[in-house]
């Protein structure tokens, strides 16, 4: 018998303790060689003044065990509280969110019996950076940050996952017809990496049609890789399509630490009743067992669970014509899985995890993605976008004021409002807010200096212009590093 693997366990809020107890009971009965260390997270920690819902000492356990089995928590309403999940993902570098979504028809009712896909969602970037500002009376901003290393890691992870699991196709979804620079980078990196996996079919879909097709024909997808926000939305849609959000597990994978949890929340509406389905967390624990090198136990638990579902042992939210008896409670369901340890499903496809999975081909952690940082480009400053707060002003009047104040090294080229060009040659019909993006470039197109920009800002502010912020306009190795703006 090999040593016990320490894991960090949090029982969470709402239904969390019920489904965690049920899950741990199955793991123990199946002979999982784990040594749980319990930490406190969630509502009590938020209320105790820990703004991210986790006590400082809990991080020590996470950093020591590097494996986290987490029950859902309740996020308190109101300001001042940070998302625990976002904090853990970003602090511990859990860059890949892996969400398998599988149908178990006919035992779980679904319109999509053939569905078996995995969503690989980028987990650290995008609009989730939490960099938000109120800039004017009328305008609020959230920064969308997409990085080349972030794209390379997640796209490569998705292809490695597909290769090691015998998956045939990877679909990339972005909105790069609109966000040409940020989502465009994600798509470009996908196109760069795809040829290194010639045995895998690839496609790219714009996220709107991609989401529509996922909702109507999910069986056409295999692995989907996508930026953070789209992945967040798509993975809930996909889980719901399988018939129940209560069944779906997820893994959050980083180079050093991995976190495993159900995708659903703390379900306060049914908390304390002992009726919640522990399956999402149990299947997350199966992913964890593979991750920590116990594929045989993972296989035993997963196949027993499939057999349990097949035998009609169902919790309340799954109860239907193929269910036996009354709905099973969380613990009775766990006991039914335990009774079937060693059995395999007869109609649903049995799973197989091997030691090779654990060593080099694990669904999760054994995939190590290395990103080569590139040499810095030659960066040339060519202008500046000055964002201005001005109410009750028309674009021509604002342009007149700015042109009169501008310094010789930087001339006003255009003004946009919410991205629509309003000067020169704007349309009177365009609705304008109090937030103006004013682009200044060198009159002859020559390079400019930071001192030129500081000089311009001094002149504008001395003239009474309310400058909110600036964005430098640069070229990188001669390539434009900024959008031209709508209407151009
Ligand atoms: P939810 O997933 O908790 O519940 C949505 C619906 O699904 C409810 O009707 C619930 O009863 C049902 N449901 C969920 N899990 C179930 C299970 N295992 N068995 C049977 N039915 C189940 O979503 P919500 O109501 O939007 O959120 C409740 C709380 O959970 C909120 O505070 C939210 O912030 C939090 N939340 C936490 C996590 C997490 O910790 N990872 C994720 C999502 C939501």
mmCIF file of C-alpha atoms in Angstrom, residues 157-469:
data_model
loop_
_atom_site.group_PDB
_atom_site.id
_atom_site.type_symbol
_atom_site.label_atom_id
_atom_site.label_comp_id
_atom_site.label_asym_id
_atom_site.label_seq_id
_atom_site.Cartn_x
_atom_site.Cartn_y
_atom_site.Cartn_z
ATOM 1 C CA UNK A 157 -3.388 22.714 -23.049
ATOM 2 C CA UNK A 158 -6.552 22.107 -25.096
ATOM 3 C CA UNK A 159 -4.618 20.365 -27.882
ATOM 4 C CA UNK A 160 -2.585 18.270 -25.415
ATOM 5 C CA UNK A 161 -5.806 17.300 -23.653
ATOM 6 C CA UNK A 162 -7.371 16.297 -26.987
ATOM 7 C CA UNK A 163 -4.324 14.282 -28.014
ATOM 8 C CA UNK A 164 -4.023 12.417 -24.733
ATOM 9 C CA UNK A 165 -7.720 11.591 -24.579
ATOM 10 C CA UNK A 166 -8.083 10.506 -28.181
ATOM 11 C CA UNK A 167 -10.371 13.433 -28.888
ATOM 12 C CA UNK A 168 -10.716 14.191 -32.598
ATOM 13 C CA UNK A 169 -11.525 17.876 -32.884
ATOM 14 C CA UNK A 170 -10.730 21.168 -31.151
ATOM 15 C CA UNK A 171 -13.051 24.119 -31.757
ATOM 16 C CA UNK A 172 -11.913 27.638 -30.896
ATOM 17 C CA UNK A 173 -14.593 30.257 -30.198
ATOM 18 C CA UNK A 174 -13.913 34.003 -30.074
ATOM 19 C CA UNK A 175 -15.502 37.288 -31.108
ATOM 20 C CA UNK A 176 -12.553 38.423 -33.204
ATOM 21 C CA UNK A 177 -14.723 39.944 -35.924
ATOM 22 C CA UNK A 178 -15.311 42.743 -33.392
ATOM 23 C CA UNK A 179 -12.430 42.514 -30.889
ATOM 24 C CA UNK A 180 -9.716 42.168 -33.503
ATOM 25 C CA UNK A 181 -6.785 42.723 -31.186
ATOM 26 C CA UNK A 182 -7.732 40.816 -28.005
ATOM 27 C CA UNK A 183 -9.864 37.971 -29.328
ATOM 28 C CA UNK A 184 -7.873 38.258 -32.559
ATOM 29 C CA UNK A 185 -4.730 37.273 -30.621
ATOM 30 C CA UNK A 186 -6.496 34.232 -29.131
ATOM 31 C CA UNK A 187 -7.608 33.117 -32.616
ATOM 32 C CA UNK A 188 -4.164 33.783 -34.114
ATOM 33 C CA UNK A 189 -2.418 31.738 -31.419
ATOM 34 C CA UNK A 190 -4.924 28.923 -32.073
ATOM 35 C CA UNK A 191 -4.018 29.025 -35.783
ATOM 36 C CA UNK A 192 -0.294 29.038 -34.928
ATOM 37 C CA UNK A 193 -0.471 26.015 -32.616
ATOM 38 C CA UNK A 194 -3.029 23.883 -34.503
ATOM 39 C CA UNK A 195 -0.599 22.637 -37.228
ATOM 40 C CA UNK A 196 1.540 21.036 -34.503
ATOM 41 C CA UNK A 197 -1.337 18.591 -33.927
ATOM 42 C CA UNK A 198 -2.027 17.375 -37.491
ATOM 43 C CA UNK A 199 -4.105 14.389 -36.346
ATOM 44 C CA UNK A 200 -6.661 16.713 -34.715
ATOM 45 C CA UNK A 201 -9.353 18.434 -36.761
ATOM 46 C CA UNK A 202 -9.701 22.142 -35.969
ATOM 47 C CA UNK A 203 -12.290 24.823 -36.522
ATOM 48 C CA UNK A 204 -12.966 28.363 -35.402
ATOM 49 C CA UNK A 205 -16.443 29.750 -34.791
ATOM 50 C CA UNK A 206 -17.523 33.240 -33.844
ATOM 51 C CA UNK A 207 -18.853 32.858 -30.303
ATOM 52 C CA UNK A 208 -22.456 33.835 -31.106
ATOM 53 C CA UNK A 209 -23.027 31.213 -33.788
ATOM 54 C CA UNK A 210 -20.827 28.813 -31.820
ATOM 55 C CA UNK A 211 -23.025 29.156 -28.735
ATOM 56 C CA UNK A 212 -26.150 28.745 -30.869
ATOM 57 C CA UNK A 213 -24.806 25.546 -32.409
ATOM 58 C CA UNK A 214 -23.729 24.254 -29.017
ATOM 59 C CA UNK A 215 -27.280 24.776 -27.791
ATOM 60 C CA UNK A 216 -28.878 23.006 -30.764
ATOM 61 C CA UNK A 217 -26.293 20.392 -31.844
ATOM 62 C CA UNK A 218 -23.871 19.806 -28.980
ATOM 63 C CA UNK A 219 -22.957 16.368 -30.325
ATOM 64 C CA UNK A 220 -20.963 18.033 -33.157
ATOM 65 C CA UNK A 221 -18.414 19.330 -30.600
ATOM 66 C CA UNK A 222 -15.533 17.496 -29.000
ATOM 67 C CA UNK A 223 -13.085 19.883 -27.257
ATOM 68 C CA UNK A 224 -13.915 23.617 -27.141
ATOM 69 C CA UNK A 225 -11.235 26.160 -26.191
ATOM 70 C CA UNK A 226 -12.283 29.722 -25.473
ATOM 71 C CA UNK A 227 -11.465 32.867 -23.478
ATOM 72 C CA UNK A 228 -12.688 33.195 -19.904
ATOM 73 C CA UNK A 229 -16.081 34.903 -20.150
ATOM 74 C CA UNK A 230 -17.352 32.922 -23.144
ATOM 75 C CA UNK A 231 -16.151 29.708 -21.484
ATOM 76 C CA UNK A 232 -17.974 30.597 -18.289
ATOM 77 C CA UNK A 233 -21.262 31.002 -20.140
ATOM 78 C CA UNK A 234 -20.796 28.102 -22.575
ATOM 79 C CA UNK A 235 -19.933 25.609 -19.868
ATOM 80 C CA UNK A 236 -23.133 26.289 -17.926
ATOM 81 C CA UNK A 237 -25.168 25.958 -21.127
ATOM 82 C CA UNK A 238 -23.420 22.701 -21.966
ATOM 83 C CA UNK A 239 -23.885 21.272 -18.451
ATOM 84 C CA UNK A 240 -27.578 22.176 -18.510
ATOM 85 C CA UNK A 241 -27.983 20.470 -21.911
ATOM 86 C CA UNK A 242 -26.803 17.171 -20.456
ATOM 87 C CA UNK A 243 -29.896 17.215 -18.249
ATOM 88 C CA UNK A 244 -28.677 18.513 -14.884
ATOM 89 C CA UNK A 245 -26.136 20.997 -13.583
ATOM 90 C CA UNK A 246 -25.915 18.707 -10.557
ATOM 91 C CA UNK A 247 -23.859 16.178 -12.554
ATOM 92 C CA UNK A 248 -21.034 18.261 -13.972
ATOM 93 C CA UNK A 249 -17.528 18.351 -12.458
ATOM 94 C CA UNK A 250 -14.712 20.750 -13.175
ATOM 95 C CA UNK A 251 -10.967 20.887 -12.701
ATOM 96 C CA UNK A 252 -8.956 24.086 -12.369
ATOM 97 C CA UNK A 253 -5.421 23.269 -13.380
ATOM 98 C CA UNK A 254 -2.190 25.174 -12.812
ATOM 99 C CA UNK A 255 1.491 24.312 -13.018
ATOM 100 C CA UNK A 256 1.697 23.870 -9.247
ATOM 101 C CA UNK A 257 -1.792 23.452 -7.773
ATOM 102 C CA UNK A 258 -5.099 21.995 -8.965
ATOM 103 C CA UNK A 259 -8.624 22.538 -7.638
ATOM 104 C CA UNK A 260 -11.574 20.194 -8.208
ATOM 105 C CA UNK A 261 -15.226 21.086 -7.672
ATOM 106 C CA UNK A 262 -18.768 20.666 -8.959
ATOM 107 C CA UNK A 263 -19.854 23.404 -11.347
ATOM 108 C CA UNK A 264 -23.050 24.205 -9.435
ATOM 109 C CA UNK A 265 -23.395 26.577 -6.481
ATOM 110 C CA UNK A 266 -24.401 26.111 -2.866
ATOM 111 C CA UNK A 267 -28.128 25.688 -3.728
ATOM 112 C CA UNK A 268 -29.490 27.464 -0.639
ATOM 113 C CA UNK A 269 -33.032 26.525 -1.718
ATOM 114 C CA UNK A 270 -32.417 22.853 -0.869
ATOM 115 C CA UNK A 271 -29.616 23.163 1.720
ATOM 116 C CA UNK A 272 -29.955 21.131 4.920
ATOM 117 C CA UNK A 273 -32.569 18.769 3.461
ATOM 118 C CA UNK A 274 -30.134 15.998 2.560
ATOM 119 C CA UNK A 275 -31.547 15.764 -0.971
ATOM 120 C CA UNK A 276 -28.773 17.386 -3.062
ATOM 121 C CA UNK A 277 -27.112 15.339 -5.773
ATOM 122 C CA UNK A 278 -23.462 14.734 -4.809
ATOM 123 C CA UNK A 279 -22.561 13.560 -8.355
ATOM 124 C CA UNK A 280 -20.861 16.745 -9.610
ATOM 125 C CA UNK A 281 -18.498 16.783 -6.650
ATOM 126 C CA UNK A 282 -17.983 13.009 -6.776
ATOM 127 C CA UNK A 283 -17.010 13.182 -10.465
ATOM 128 C CA UNK A 284 -14.701 16.104 -9.645
ATOM 129 C CA UNK A 285 -13.109 13.837 -7.022
ATOM 130 C CA UNK A 286 -12.656 11.208 -9.767
ATOM 131 C CA UNK A 287 -10.721 13.791 -11.808
ATOM 132 C CA UNK A 288 -8.688 14.514 -8.676
ATOM 133 C CA UNK A 289 -7.860 10.831 -8.129
ATOM 134 C CA UNK A 290 -6.498 10.570 -11.663
ATOM 135 C CA UNK A 291 -4.546 13.759 -11.083
ATOM 136 C CA UNK A 292 -2.881 12.444 -7.912
ATOM 137 C CA UNK A 293 -1.953 9.128 -9.514
ATOM 138 C CA UNK A 294 -4.746 6.857 -8.308
ATOM 139 C CA UNK A 295 -6.366 5.958 -11.649
ATOM 140 C CA UNK A 296 -7.548 2.508 -10.525
ATOM 141 C CA UNK A 297 -9.589 3.973 -7.654
ATOM 142 C CA UNK A 298 -10.869 6.698 -10.003
ATOM 143 C CA UNK A 299 -12.012 4.060 -12.492
ATOM 144 C CA UNK A 300 -13.709 1.974 -9.792
ATOM 145 C CA UNK A 301 -15.640 4.968 -8.437
ATOM 146 C CA UNK A 302 -16.601 6.327 -11.854
ATOM 147 C CA UNK A 303 -17.858 2.975 -13.166
ATOM 148 C CA UNK A 304 -19.791 2.310 -9.942
ATOM 149 C CA UNK A 305 -21.368 5.751 -10.288
ATOM 150 C CA UNK A 306 -22.356 5.049 -13.927
ATOM 151 C CA UNK A 307 -23.905 1.756 -12.824
ATOM 152 C CA UNK A 308 -25.795 3.531 -10.035
ATOM 153 C CA UNK A 309 -27.303 6.002 -12.486
ATOM 154 C CA UNK A 310 -28.093 3.172 -14.893
ATOM 155 C CA UNK A 311 -29.827 1.196 -12.127
ATOM 156 C CA UNK A 312 -32.270 4.082 -11.643
ATOM 157 C CA UNK A 313 -30.830 5.283 -8.325
ATOM 158 C CA UNK A 314 -31.561 8.984 -8.707
ATOM 159 C CA UNK A 315 -31.678 12.057 -6.485
ATOM 160 C CA UNK A 316 -34.800 14.220 -6.555
ATOM 161 C CA UNK A 317 -33.885 16.548 -9.423
ATOM 162 C CA UNK A 318 -33.212 13.589 -11.752
ATOM 163 C CA UNK A 319 -36.211 11.541 -10.738
ATOM 164 C CA UNK A 320 -38.187 10.254 -13.716
ATOM 165 C CA UNK A 321 -39.693 7.228 -15.408
ATOM 166 C CA UNK A 322 -36.455 5.197 -15.269
ATOM 167 C CA UNK A 323 -35.881 5.921 -11.575
ATOM 168 C CA UNK A 324 -36.466 3.248 -8.963
ATOM 169 C CA UNK A 325 -38.432 3.910 -5.779
ATOM 170 C CA UNK A 326 -38.519 7.252 -4.076
ATOM 171 C CA UNK A 327 -35.838 9.855 -4.765
ATOM 172 C CA UNK A 328 -32.593 8.994 -2.999
ATOM 173 C CA UNK A 329 -31.077 11.442 -0.518
ATOM 174 C CA UNK A 330 -27.421 12.470 -0.776
ATOM 175 C CA UNK A 331 -26.123 9.851 1.671
ATOM 176 C CA UNK A 332 -28.361 7.047 0.416
ATOM 177 C CA UNK A 333 -27.130 7.807 -3.083
ATOM 178 C CA UNK A 334 -23.534 7.596 -1.830
ATOM 179 C CA UNK A 335 -24.301 4.233 -0.193
ATOM 180 C CA UNK A 336 -25.793 2.995 -3.473
ATOM 181 C CA UNK A 337 -22.564 3.900 -5.258
ATOM 182 C CA UNK A 338 -20.582 2.115 -2.529
ATOM 183 C CA UNK A 339 -22.719 -1.042 -3.007
ATOM 184 C CA UNK A 340 -21.738 -1.018 -6.679
ATOM 185 C CA UNK A 341 -17.986 -0.546 -6.242
ATOM 186 C CA UNK A 342 -16.398 -3.146 -8.495
ATOM 187 C CA UNK A 343 -19.343 -3.176 -10.927
ATOM 188 C CA UNK A 344 -19.353 -1.641 -14.397
ATOM 189 C CA UNK A 345 -22.187 -0.034 -16.351
ATOM 190 C CA UNK A 346 -23.993 -2.294 -18.832
ATOM 191 C CA UNK A 347 -25.455 0.294 -21.206
ATOM 192 C CA UNK A 348 -23.522 3.485 -20.642
ATOM 193 C CA UNK A 349 -19.902 3.460 -21.782
ATOM 194 C CA UNK A 350 -17.562 2.346 -19.006
ATOM 195 C CA UNK A 351 -14.531 4.536 -18.320
ATOM 196 C CA UNK A 352 -10.935 3.389 -18.203
ATOM 197 C CA UNK A 353 -8.099 5.216 -16.497
ATOM 198 C CA UNK A 354 -4.646 3.676 -16.537
ATOM 199 C CA UNK A 355 -1.424 4.269 -14.682
ATOM 200 C CA UNK A 356 -0.218 5.867 -17.906
ATOM 201 C CA UNK A 357 -2.943 8.461 -17.413
ATOM 202 C CA UNK A 358 -1.519 9.287 -14.048
ATOM 203 C CA UNK A 359 2.094 9.428 -15.196
ATOM 204 C CA UNK A 360 1.928 11.217 -18.484
ATOM 205 C CA UNK A 361 -1.541 11.388 -19.852
ATOM 206 C CA UNK A 362 -3.720 12.462 -16.970
ATOM 207 C CA UNK A 363 -6.782 14.424 -17.989
ATOM 208 C CA UNK A 364 -5.453 17.282 -16.015
ATOM 209 C CA UNK A 365 -2.176 17.930 -14.287
ATOM 210 C CA UNK A 366 0.253 15.702 -16.085
ATOM 211 C CA UNK A 367 -0.161 17.988 -19.077
ATOM 212 C CA UNK A 368 2.664 20.446 -18.564
ATOM 213 C CA UNK A 369 2.560 23.398 -20.903
ATOM 214 C CA UNK A 370 5.702 25.421 -21.405
ATOM 215 C CA UNK A 371 5.480 28.859 -22.935
ATOM 216 C CA UNK A 372 8.464 30.432 -24.673
ATOM 217 C CA UNK A 373 8.599 34.143 -23.904
ATOM 218 C CA UNK A 374 9.399 36.146 -27.038
ATOM 219 C CA UNK A 375 12.112 38.754 -27.430
ATOM 220 C CA UNK A 376 10.688 42.268 -26.985
ATOM 221 C CA UNK A 377 9.575 43.980 -30.198
ATOM 222 C CA UNK A 378 10.851 47.342 -31.403
ATOM 223 C CA UNK A 379 8.232 49.645 -29.928
ATOM 224 C CA UNK A 380 7.647 53.085 -31.404
ATOM 225 C CA UNK A 381 5.390 55.716 -29.865
ATOM 226 C CA UNK A 382 3.323 57.393 -32.586
ATOM 227 C CA UNK A 383 0.534 59.184 -30.732
ATOM 228 C CA UNK A 384 -1.892 59.150 -27.850
ATOM 229 C CA UNK A 385 -5.606 58.644 -27.194
ATOM 230 C CA UNK A 386 -6.717 61.168 -24.593
ATOM 231 C CA UNK A 387 -10.017 60.281 -22.902
ATOM 232 C CA UNK A 388 -11.971 63.343 -21.868
ATOM 233 C CA UNK A 389 -14.984 63.908 -19.610
ATOM 234 C CA UNK A 390 -17.175 66.658 -21.078
ATOM 235 C CA UNK A 391 -20.938 67.033 -20.700
ATOM 236 C CA UNK A 392 -23.279 69.064 -22.902
ATOM 237 C CA UNK A 393 -20.750 69.682 -25.632
ATOM 238 C CA UNK A 394 -21.013 68.998 -29.332
ATOM 239 C CA UNK A 395 -18.127 67.254 -31.110
ATOM 240 C CA UNK A 396 -17.226 70.221 -33.321
ATOM 241 C CA UNK A 397 -17.030 72.542 -30.320
ATOM 242 C CA UNK A 398 -14.896 70.039 -28.395
ATOM 243 C CA UNK A 399 -12.603 69.602 -31.419
ATOM 244 C CA UNK A 400 -12.245 73.378 -31.674
ATOM 245 C CA UNK A 401 -11.255 73.618 -28.013
ATOM 246 C CA UNK A 402 -8.747 70.731 -28.287
ATOM 247 C CA UNK A 403 -7.184 71.994 -31.535
ATOM 248 C CA UNK A 404 -6.684 75.406 -29.992
ATOM 249 C CA UNK A 405 -4.897 73.885 -26.976
ATOM 250 C CA UNK A 406 -2.847 71.183 -28.793
ATOM 251 C CA UNK A 407 0.951 71.453 -28.906
ATOM 252 C CA UNK A 408 2.891 71.481 -32.241
ATOM 253 C CA UNK A 409 4.157 67.886 -31.844
ATOM 254 C CA UNK A 410 0.693 66.299 -31.568
ATOM 255 C CA UNK A 411 -2.372 67.184 -33.651
ATOM 256 C CA UNK A 412 -5.973 66.098 -33.124
ATOM 257 C CA UNK A 413 -6.810 63.384 -35.662
ATOM 258 C CA UNK A 414 -10.286 62.261 -34.606
ATOM 259 C CA UNK A 415 -12.804 62.099 -31.777
ATOM 260 C CA UNK A 416 -14.990 59.080 -31.066
ATOM 261 C CA UNK A 417 -17.819 58.616 -28.608
ATOM 262 C CA UNK A 418 -18.377 55.012 -27.434
ATOM 263 C CA UNK A 419 -16.170 54.015 -30.381
ATOM 264 C CA UNK A 420 -18.168 55.860 -33.060
ATOM 265 C CA UNK A 421 -16.350 58.584 -34.950
ATOM 266 C CA UNK A 422 -18.027 61.926 -34.293
ATOM 267 C CA UNK A 423 -15.296 64.252 -35.570
ATOM 268 C CA UNK A 424 -14.348 65.022 -38.274
ATOM 269 C CA UNK A 425 -17.467 64.437 -40.358
ATOM 270 C CA UNK A 426 -19.662 62.893 -37.661
ATOM 271 C CA UNK A 427 -23.390 62.294 -37.990
ATOM 272 C CA UNK A 428 -25.751 64.527 -36.011
ATOM 273 C CA UNK A 429 -27.901 61.443 -35.299
ATOM 274 C CA UNK A 430 -25.149 59.748 -33.233
ATOM 275 C CA UNK A 431 -26.031 59.595 -29.544
ATOM 276 C CA UNK A 432 -23.159 60.989 -27.484
ATOM 277 C CA UNK A 433 -22.351 60.465 -23.823
ATOM 278 C CA UNK A 434 -20.008 62.598 -21.692
ATOM 279 C CA UNK A 435 -17.006 60.357 -22.537
ATOM 280 C CA UNK A 436 -14.811 61.267 -25.530
ATOM 281 C CA UNK A 437 -11.803 59.458 -26.967
ATOM 282 C CA UNK A 438 -9.598 62.106 -28.622
ATOM 283 C CA UNK A 439 -6.777 60.780 -30.800
ATOM 284 C CA UNK A 440 -3.628 62.860 -31.214
ATOM 285 C CA UNK A 441 -0.840 61.915 -33.630
ATOM 286 C CA UNK A 442 2.265 63.654 -34.938
ATOM 287 C CA UNK A 443 1.270 65.963 -37.816
ATOM 288 C CA UNK A 444 3.825 64.437 -40.215
ATOM 289 C CA UNK A 445 3.435 60.882 -38.892
ATOM 290 C CA UNK A 446 6.824 60.963 -37.197
ATOM 291 C CA UNK A 447 7.552 59.257 -33.857
ATOM 292 C CA UNK A 448 6.711 61.160 -30.702
ATOM 293 C CA UNK A 449 8.169 61.074 -27.203
ATOM 294 C CA UNK A 450 6.675 60.669 -23.748
ATOM 295 C CA UNK A 451 7.676 64.285 -23.134
ATOM 296 C CA UNK A 452 5.516 65.314 -26.122
ATOM 297 C CA UNK A 453 2.545 63.573 -24.515
ATOM 298 C CA UNK A 454 3.192 65.098 -21.105
ATOM 299 C CA UNK A 455 3.404 68.504 -22.817
ATOM 300 C CA UNK A 456 0.065 67.929 -24.548
ATOM 301 C CA UNK A 457 -1.590 66.852 -21.284
ATOM 302 C CA UNK A 458 -0.237 69.921 -19.492
ATOM 303 C CA UNK A 459 -1.639 72.156 -22.213
ATOM 304 C CA UNK A 460 -5.048 70.438 -22.221
ATOM 305 C CA UNK A 461 -5.490 70.400 -18.440
ATOM 306 C CA UNK A 462 -4.262 73.996 -18.125
ATOM 307 C CA UNK A 463 -6.982 74.872 -20.644
ATOM 308 C CA UNK A 464 -9.665 73.276 -18.432
ATOM 309 C CA UNK A 465 -10.024 69.919 -20.217
ATOM 310 C CA UNK A 466 -10.994 67.083 -17.796
ATOM 311 C CA UNK A 467 -8.613 64.330 -18.885
ATOM 312 C CA UNK A 468 -9.714 60.916 -17.528
ATOM 313 C CA UNK A 469 -6.914 58.768 -18.853
#
